[in-house]
Amino acid sequence: MALESLCMCVSVNYIIYINLVLLIREMWTSILNHIVNKHQWTASKYFHECRHGPLSGVKYLEAGSPAHQLLSTIVLDQRLLKDMAHLTAFCHTGRKYTIAYA
């Protein structure tokens, strides 16, 4: 019975870890929406909107512009996204946001 409980605990913690990594990646990649004045989206699993209030006097990039494309290659770099998993061990704002489990 103790081994079953331990396995269940490890499984649950692994699921929480995987979902936290996904949340961090979604928060990171959401910058590509924010910089083109898109503050709500549905393509993500957990993070669907910017958390700021109304903004004024902000200049946004044009979606698909050379600057937007260049920033996209940096933000979506697979090595960088892979390294996001290591951020779960450090301070970040991820705990401010709720992950809903089905």
CSV table of C-alpha atoms in Angstrom, one decimal:
chain,number,residue,atom,x,y,z
A,1,MET,CA,0.0,0.0,0.0
A,2,ALA,CA,2.8,2.4,0.8
A,3,LEU,CA,4.4,1.8,-2.6
A,4,GLU,CA,1.2,2.5,-4.3
A,5,SER,CA,0.8,5.8,-2.4
A,6,LEU,CA,4.4,6.7,-3.3
A,7,CYS,CA,3.8,6.0,-7.0
A,8,MET,CA,0.6,8.0,-7.0
A,9,CYS,CA,2.4,10.9,-5.3
A,10,VAL,CA,5.2,10.8,-7.8
A,11,SER,CA,2.7,10.6,-10.7
A,12,VAL,CA,0.7,13.6,-9.5
A,13,ASN,CA,3.8,15.7,-8.9
A,14,TYR,CA,5.1,14.8,-12.3
A,15,ILE,CA,1.8,16.0,-13.9
A,16,ILE,CA,1.9,19.2,-11.9
A,17,TYR,CA,5.5,19.7,-13.0
A,18,ILE,CA,4.7,19.1,-16.7
A,19,ASN,CA,1.7,21.5,-16.5
A,20,LEU,CA,3.8,24.2,-14.8
A,21,VAL,CA,6.4,23.9,-17.5
A,22,LEU,CA,3.6,24.3,-20.1
A,23,LEU,CA,2.2,27.4,-18.3
A,24,ILE,CA,5.7,29.0,-18.2
A,25,ARG,CA,6.2,28.4,-21.9
A,26,GLU,CA,2.7,29.8,-22.7
A,27,MET,CA,3.4,32.9,-20.6
A,28,TRP,CA,6.7,33.3,-22.4
A,29,THR,CA,5.4,32.9,-25.9
A,30,SER,CA,2.3,35.1,-25.2
A,31,ILE,CA,4.7,38.1,-25.7
A,32,LEU,CA,4.2,37.4,-29.5
A,33,ASN,CA,0.5,38.2,-29.1
A,34,HIS,CA,1.0,41.2,-26.8
A,35,ILE,CA,3.5,43.0,-29.1
A,36,VAL,CA,1.0,43.0,-31.9
A,37,ASN,CA,-1.8,44.4,-29.7
A,38,LYS,CA,-3.6,41.0,-29.2
A,39,HIS,CA,-4.3,40.6,-25.5
A,40,GLN,CA,-6.6,37.6,-25.6
A,41,TRP,CA,-6.2,34.3,-27.5
A,42,THR,CA,-7.5,30.7,-27.4
A,43,ALA,CA,-4.5,28.7,-28.8
A,44,SER,CA,-3.1,28.1,-25.3
A,45,LYS,CA,-4.1,25.5,-22.8
A,46,TYR,CA,-3.7,27.6,-19.6
A,47,PHE,CA,-2.7,31.2,-20.4
A,48,HIS,CA,-5.3,33.0,-22.5
A,49,GLU,CA,-4.8,36.7,-21.9
A,50,CYS,CA,-2.5,39.4,-20.8
A,51,ARG,CA,-2.9,40.2,-17.1
A,52,HIS,CA,-2.4,44.0,-17.5
A,53,GLY,CA,-5.2,46.6,-17.6
A,54,PRO,CA,-5.8,49.0,-20.4
A,55,LEU,CA,-2.7,50.5,-22.0
A,56,SER,CA,-2.3,53.9,-23.6
A,57,GLY,CA,0.4,55.4,-25.7
A,58,VAL,CA,1.9,52.1,-26.6
A,59,LYS,CA,3.3,51.4,-30.1
A,60,TYR,CA,2.8,47.9,-31.3
A,61,LEU,CA,4.6,45.9,-34.0
A,62,GLU,CA,2.7,44.9,-37.1
A,63,ALA,CA,2.1,41.1,-37.2
A,64,GLY,CA,4.3,39.5,-39.8
A,65,SER,CA,6.7,42.5,-40.0
A,66,PRO,CA,10.4,41.8,-40.2
A,67,ALA,CA,10.8,42.9,-36.5
A,68,HIS,CA,7.9,40.6,-35.5
A,69,GLN,CA,9.4,37.7,-37.4
A,70,LEU,CA,12.8,38.2,-35.9
A,71,LEU,CA,11.5,38.4,-32.4
A,72,SER,CA,9.4,35.2,-33.1
A,73,THR,CA,12.5,33.3,-34.1
A,74,ILE,CA,14.0,34.2,-30.7
A,75,VAL,CA,11.0,33.6,-28.5
A,76,LEU,CA,10.2,30.3,-30.3
A,77,ASP,CA,13.7,29.0,-30.3
A,78,GLN,CA,13.4,25.3,-29.4
A,79,ARG,CA,16.6,25.3,-27.2
A,80,LEU,CA,15.2,28.2,-25.2
A,81,LEU,CA,11.8,26.6,-24.8
A,82,LYS,CA,13.4,23.4,-23.7
A,83,ASP,CA,15.3,25.3,-21.0
A,84,MET,CA,12.1,26.7,-19.7
A,85,ALA,CA,11.7,23.5,-17.7
A,86,HIS,CA,14.6,24.5,-15.5
A,87,LEU,CA,12.7,27.7,-14.5
A,88,THR,CA,10.3,25.7,-12.3
A,89,ALA,CA,13.1,25.5,-9.6
A,90,PHE,CA,13.5,29.3,-9.4
A,91,CYS,CA,11.5,32.3,-8.5
A,92,HIS,CA,8.9,33.3,-11.1
A,93,THR,CA,5.3,34.5,-11.3
A,94,GLY,CA,3.9,31.1,-12.2
A,95,ARG,CA,2.4,30.5,-8.8
A,96,LYS,CA,0.2,33.6,-9.2
A,97,TYR,CA,-1.8,31.9,-11.9
A,98,THR,CA,-4.1,29.0,-11.3
A,99,ILE,CA,-3.9,25.8,-13.3
A,100,ALA,CA,-7.3,24.1,-13.6
A,101,TYR,CA,-7.1,20.3,-13.8
A,102,ALA,CA,-9.9,18.4,-15.5
